[in-house]
Structures are given as C-alpha cells and as structure tokens.
PDB file of C-alpha atoms in Angstrom:
ATOM      1  CA  MET A  16       7.753  43.830 -11.190  1.00 63.00           C
ATOM      2  CA  LEU A  17       3.959  43.484 -11.222  1.00 60.00           C
ATOM      3  CA  LYS A  18       4.064  42.360 -14.883  1.00 60.00           C
ATOM      4  CA  LYS A  19       6.630  39.651 -14.070  1.00 59.00           C
ATOM      5  CA  THR A  20       4.562  38.389 -11.127  1.00 51.00           C
ATOM      6  CA  LEU A  21       1.395  38.395 -13.223  1.00 46.00           C
ATOM      7  CA  LEU A  22       3.160  36.579 -16.078  1.00 45.00           C
ATOM      8  CA  ALA A  23       4.624  33.980 -13.708  1.00 50.00           C
ATOM      9  CA  THR A  24       1.198  33.426 -12.115  1.00 48.00           C
ATOM     10  CA  LEU A  25      -0.438  33.059 -15.531  1.00 45.00           C
ATOM     11  CA  ILE A  26       2.174  30.517 -16.650  1.00 52.00           C
ATOM     12  CA  LEU A  27       1.730  28.572 -13.410  1.00 45.00           C
ATOM     13  CA  VAL A  28      -2.066  28.523 -13.791  1.00 43.00           C
ATOM     14  CA  LEU A  29      -1.784  27.354 -17.412  1.00 44.00           C
ATOM     15  CA  ALA A  30       0.657  24.625 -16.414  1.00 45.00           C
ATOM     16  CA  ILE A  31      -1.711  23.399 -13.692  1.00 47.00           C
ATOM     17  CA  LEU A  32      -4.632  23.399 -16.131  1.00 40.00           C
ATOM     18  CA  LEU A  33      -2.642  21.425 -18.690  1.00 40.00           C
ATOM     19  CA  VAL A  34      -1.692  18.814 -16.107  1.00 39.00           C
ATOM     20  CA  ALA A  35      -5.254  18.606 -14.776  1.00 43.00           C
ATOM     21  CA  CYS A  36      -6.789  18.234 -18.238  1.00 44.00           C
ATOM     22  CA  GLY A  37      -4.099  16.029 -19.729  1.00 43.00           C
ATOM     23  CA  GLY A  38      -4.856  12.381 -20.648  1.00 39.00           C
ATOM     24  CA  GLY A  39      -2.944  10.167 -18.280  1.00 39.00           C
ATOM     25  CA  GLY A  40      -6.037   8.562 -16.711  1.00 39.00           C
ATOM     26  CA  ASP A  41      -7.318   5.061 -17.339  1.00 40.00           C
ATOM     27  CA  THR A  42      -9.287   5.131 -20.556  1.00 37.00           C
ATOM     28  CA  GLY A  43      -9.984   1.420 -20.649  1.00 39.00           C
ATOM     29  CA  GLY A  44      -7.436   1.067 -23.420  1.00 38.00           C
ATOM     30  CA  GLU A  45      -5.712  -2.202 -24.166  1.00 38.00           C
ATOM     31  CA  GLU A  46      -2.262  -1.260 -22.933  1.00 39.00           C
ATOM     32  CA  ALA A  47      -1.486  -0.952 -19.245  1.00 37.00           C
ATOM     33  CA  ALA A  48       1.686   0.053 -17.459  1.00 34.00           C
ATOM     34  CA  GLY A  49       4.606  -2.138 -18.386  1.00 35.00           C
ATOM     35  CA  GLY A  50       3.318  -2.771 -21.906  1.00 42.00           C
ATOM     36  CA  SER A  51       1.124  -5.704 -20.911  1.00 58.00           C
ATOM     37  CA  VAL A  52      -2.551  -6.073 -21.712  1.00 90.00           C
ATOM     38  CA  GLY A  53      -3.703  -5.765 -18.115  1.00 97.00           C
ATOM     39  CA  ASP A  54      -3.136  -7.003 -14.583  1.00 98.00           C
ATOM     40  CA  ALA A  55      -2.665 -10.782 -14.757  1.00 98.00           C
ATOM     41  CA  ALA A  56      -3.000 -11.189 -10.968  1.00 98.00           C
ATOM     42  CA  HIS A  57      -6.403  -9.484 -10.994  1.00 98.00           C
ATOM     43  CA  GLY A  58      -7.298 -11.459 -14.120  1.00 98.00           C
ATOM     44  CA  GLU A  59      -6.544 -14.703 -12.270  1.00 98.00           C
ATOM     45  CA  GLU A  60      -8.874 -13.633  -9.452  1.00 98.00           C
ATOM     46  CA  LEU A  61     -11.623 -12.884 -11.977  1.00 98.00           C
ATOM     47  CA  TYR A  62     -10.978 -16.118 -13.895  1.00 98.00           C
ATOM     48  CA  ASN A  63     -11.387 -18.187 -10.717  1.00 98.00           C
ATOM     49  CA  GLN A  64     -14.687 -16.622  -9.628  1.00 98.00           C
ATOM     50  CA  VAL A  65     -17.623 -19.011  -9.908  1.00 98.00           C
ATOM     51  CA  THR A  66     -19.796 -16.151 -11.157  1.00 98.00           C
ATOM     52  CA  ILE A  67     -18.678 -12.991 -12.910  1.00 96.00           C
ATOM     53  CA  GLY A  68     -20.146  -9.795 -14.326  1.00 93.00           C
ATOM     54  CA  SER A  69     -23.224  -7.757 -13.511  1.00 92.00           C
ATOM     55  CA  ALA A  70     -25.550 -10.675 -14.329  1.00 95.00           C
ATOM     56  CA  SER A  71     -23.566 -13.171 -12.221  1.00 96.00           C
ATOM     57  CA  ALA A  72     -22.883 -15.302 -15.281  1.00 96.00           C
ATOM     58  CA  PRO A  73     -20.829 -18.491 -14.948  1.00 97.00           C
ATOM     59  CA  GLY A  74     -17.181 -17.567 -14.452  1.00 97.00           C
ATOM     60  CA  CYS A  75     -14.383 -18.920 -16.646  1.00 98.00           C
ATOM     61  CA  VAL A  76     -13.372 -21.598 -14.116  1.00 98.00           C
ATOM     62  CA  THR A  77     -16.924 -22.956 -14.154  1.00 98.00           C
ATOM     63  CA  CYS A  78     -16.533 -24.194 -17.735  1.00 97.00           C
ATOM     64  CA  HIS A  79     -12.787 -24.199 -18.495  1.00 98.00           C
ATOM     65  CA  SER A  80     -10.057 -26.228 -16.836  1.00 98.00           C
ATOM     66  CA  THR A  81      -6.439 -25.101 -16.727  1.00 98.00           C
ATOM     67  CA  GLU A  82      -5.258 -28.717 -16.573  1.00 97.00           C
ATOM     68  CA  GLU A  83      -4.054 -30.475 -19.728  1.00 96.00           C
ATOM     69  CA  GLY A  84      -6.668 -32.869 -21.103  1.00 95.00           C
ATOM     70  CA  VAL A  85      -9.365 -31.959 -18.576  1.00 97.00           C
ATOM     71  CA  VAL A  86     -12.477 -30.785 -20.416  1.00 97.00           C
ATOM     72  CA  LEU A  87     -15.402 -29.446 -18.423  1.00 97.00           C
ATOM     73  CA  VAL A  88     -17.976 -27.677 -20.610  1.00 97.00           C
ATOM     74  CA  GLY A  89     -15.588 -25.708 -22.815  1.00 97.00           C
ATOM     75  CA  PRO A  90     -12.073 -26.478 -24.019  1.00 97.00           C
ATOM     76  CA  SER A  91      -9.210 -26.734 -21.547  1.00 97.00           C
ATOM     77  CA  HIS A  92      -7.181 -23.558 -21.199  1.00 98.00           C
ATOM     78  CA  ALA A  93      -3.959 -25.424 -20.438  1.00 98.00           C
ATOM     79  CA  GLY A  94      -1.393 -24.118 -22.924  1.00 97.00           C
ATOM     80  CA  LEU A  95      -3.832 -21.463 -24.112  1.00 97.00           C
ATOM     81  CA  ALA A  96      -1.189 -18.734 -24.400  1.00 97.00           C
ATOM     82  CA  SER A  97       0.713 -20.663 -27.049  1.00 96.00           C
ATOM     83  CA  ARG A  98      -2.396 -21.899 -28.910  1.00 96.00           C
ATOM     84  CA  ALA A  99      -4.595 -18.794 -28.995  1.00 97.00           C
ATOM     85  CA  GLY A 100      -2.556 -17.075 -31.695  1.00 96.00           C
ATOM     86  CA  THR A 101      -2.789 -20.102 -34.002  1.00 96.00           C
ATOM     87  CA  TYR A 102      -6.556 -20.551 -34.272  1.00 95.00           C
ATOM     88  CA  VAL A 103      -7.248 -17.733 -36.746  1.00 96.00           C
ATOM     89  CA  GLU A 104      -4.628 -16.830 -39.337  1.00 96.00           C
ATOM     90  CA  GLY A 105      -3.384 -13.271 -38.906  1.00 96.00           C
ATOM     91  CA  MET A 106      -5.016 -12.828 -35.490  1.00 97.00           C
ATOM     92  CA  SER A 107      -2.836 -12.384 -32.406  1.00 97.00           C
ATOM     93  CA  ALA A 108      -3.446 -14.396 -29.252  1.00 97.00           C
ATOM     94  CA  GLU A 109      -4.597 -11.223 -27.498  1.00 98.00           C
ATOM     95  CA  ASP A 110      -7.097 -10.357 -30.237  1.00 97.00           C
ATOM     96  CA  TYR A 111      -8.361 -13.937 -30.400  1.00 98.00           C
ATOM     97  CA  LEU A 112      -8.947 -14.040 -26.642  1.00 98.00           C
ATOM     98  CA  ARG A 113     -10.638 -10.629 -26.653  1.00 98.00           C
ATOM     99  CA  GLU A 114     -13.002 -11.699 -29.429  1.00 98.00           C
ATOM    100  CA  SER A 115     -13.636 -15.039 -27.724  1.00 98.00           C
ATOM    101  CA  ILE A 116     -14.758 -13.203 -24.589  1.00 98.00           C
ATOM    102  CA  THR A 117     -16.797 -10.461 -26.268  1.00 98.00           C
ATOM    103  CA  ASP A 118     -18.198 -12.506 -29.189  1.00 98.00           C
ATOM    104  CA  PRO A 119     -18.011 -16.165 -28.129  1.00 98.00           C
ATOM    105  CA  ASN A 120     -19.526 -17.536 -31.334  1.00 98.00           C
ATOM    106  CA  ALA A 121     -17.037 -15.775 -33.624  1.00 97.00           C
ATOM    107  CA  HIS A 122     -14.632 -18.733 -33.553  1.00 96.00           C
ATOM    108  CA  ILE A 123     -15.726 -22.106 -32.191  1.00 96.00           C
ATOM    109  CA  VAL A 124     -12.971 -24.578 -31.310  1.00 94.00           C
ATOM    110  CA  ASP A 125     -13.385 -27.882 -33.171  1.00 94.00           C
ATOM    111  CA  GLY A 126     -15.459 -30.341 -31.182  1.00 95.00           C
ATOM    112  CA  PHE A 127     -17.408 -27.695 -29.265  1.00 97.00           C
ATOM    113  CA  THR A 128     -20.881 -26.251 -29.791  1.00 97.00           C
ATOM    114  CA  PRO A 129     -21.876 -22.629 -30.525  1.00 98.00           C
ATOM    115  CA  ASP A 130     -24.119 -20.751 -28.071  1.00 98.00           C
ATOM    116  CA  VAL A 131     -22.940 -22.696 -25.009  1.00 97.00           C
ATOM    117  CA  MET A 132     -20.681 -19.931 -23.672  1.00 97.00           C
ATOM    118  CA  TYR A 133     -22.420 -16.965 -22.064  1.00 97.00           C
ATOM    119  CA  GLN A 134     -22.879 -14.371 -24.817  1.00 97.00           C
ATOM    120  CA  ASN A 135     -22.918 -11.014 -22.975  1.00 97.00           C
ATOM    121  CA  PHE A 136     -19.520 -10.676 -21.296  1.00 97.00           C
ATOM    122  CA  GLY A 137     -18.618  -7.860 -23.700  1.00 96.00           C
ATOM    123  CA  GLU A 138     -21.489  -5.734 -22.395  1.00 96.00           C
ATOM    124  CA  GLU A 139     -21.333  -6.760 -18.744  1.00 95.00           C
ATOM    125  CA  LEU A 140     -17.611  -6.720 -17.969  1.00 96.00           C
ATOM    126  CA  GLN A 141     -15.571  -3.535 -17.686  1.00 96.00           C
ATOM    127  CA  ALA A 142     -12.865  -3.098 -20.350  1.00 96.00           C
ATOM    128  CA  ARG A 143     -10.250  -3.234 -17.591  1.00 97.00           C
ATOM    129  CA  ASP A 144     -11.592  -6.612 -16.392  1.00 97.00           C
ATOM    130  CA  ILE A 145     -11.494  -8.008 -19.934  1.00 97.00           C
ATOM    131  CA  ASN A 146      -7.903  -6.775 -20.290  1.00 98.00           C
ATOM    132  CA  ASP A 147      -6.995  -8.370 -16.958  1.00 98.00           C
ATOM    133  CA  LEU A 148      -8.594 -11.691 -17.941  1.00 98.00           C
ATOM    134  CA  ILE A 149      -6.652 -11.660 -21.210  1.00 98.00           C
ATOM    135  CA  ALA A 150      -3.418 -10.855 -19.362  1.00 98.00           C
ATOM    136  CA  TYR A 151      -3.988 -13.870 -17.113  1.00 98.00           C
ATOM    137  CA  MET A 152      -4.947 -16.192 -19.975  1.00 98.00           C
ATOM    138  CA  LEU A 153      -1.749 -15.192 -21.775  1.00 98.00           C
ATOM    139  CA  THR A 154       0.155 -16.715 -18.831  1.00 98.00           C
ATOM    140  CA  LEU A 155      -1.447 -20.139 -19.304  1.00 98.00           C
ATOM    141  CA  ASN A 156       1.326 -22.077 -21.034  1.00 93.00           C
TER     142      ASN A 156
END
C-alpha cells in the first residue's frame, strides 16, 4: 500500500512539474489565440496614440491617415490590408508590415522619402505591441 501511495504521489508531482514548466506562456511569438497575428483592438489603441514607445516617438496616427487620399507625412493607410502584400514580391502583408515597422527604410513607398519615419520602433516596442499593431493594420481595407 505504501508503494502505491508513493508511486501515485511521485506521478502527481511529476505531472505538476510538467505543467508548471511547460511552454504555454506568451513568448512574444507572431501567432496569438485564434490564429491571428495579435489583438487588433489593442493595436488600434496603440495606432491612435499621438506618441508611442519608450522614447515617446510619434505614433502611427501622427503621420498616417486611414482615410483614402489623405496624406499627412507618410502614405495613407486606407486599404492597407489589401495593398501591403503587393509591394514586395513573395512577401506577405504581415511580413511587409512587420518589416516596415522594425526597419522603416527597407521598402520606401514610391513618392515618399527615406529616413522620415522614426527608425527605432523595433527596439522600443514590445513584440506583442508590434503584433497588435500589425493585426489592426490588417483590418484597414
């Protein structure tokens, strides 16, 4: 009887350790629950902040409009979800947007100037925030 109790206790302890040490937490990966990139609602909140990031850099809404034909400093984001995957052959909309945020000079839209967009979002924003911004931008049709 003692051996069975000891064995059952050992199995229970191992099971608890496996659950406690198992992945399951947020690793900042690209996929979130539901198969989407991130939380679009939180991304919209971030997008509409006048300043963003640890250095209080200009937020997206400061330079980008979401209205068709309205250009502020950078290109309008109206219809961005359907356009983003067409700018660079073989690059998905998600990958294009991620690179545009983390390396703004990698692909400059025709008619716009390099080095105008803040260059350090990749270092200053959390991976989750970048994912959430991308999720929101992928709703802009």
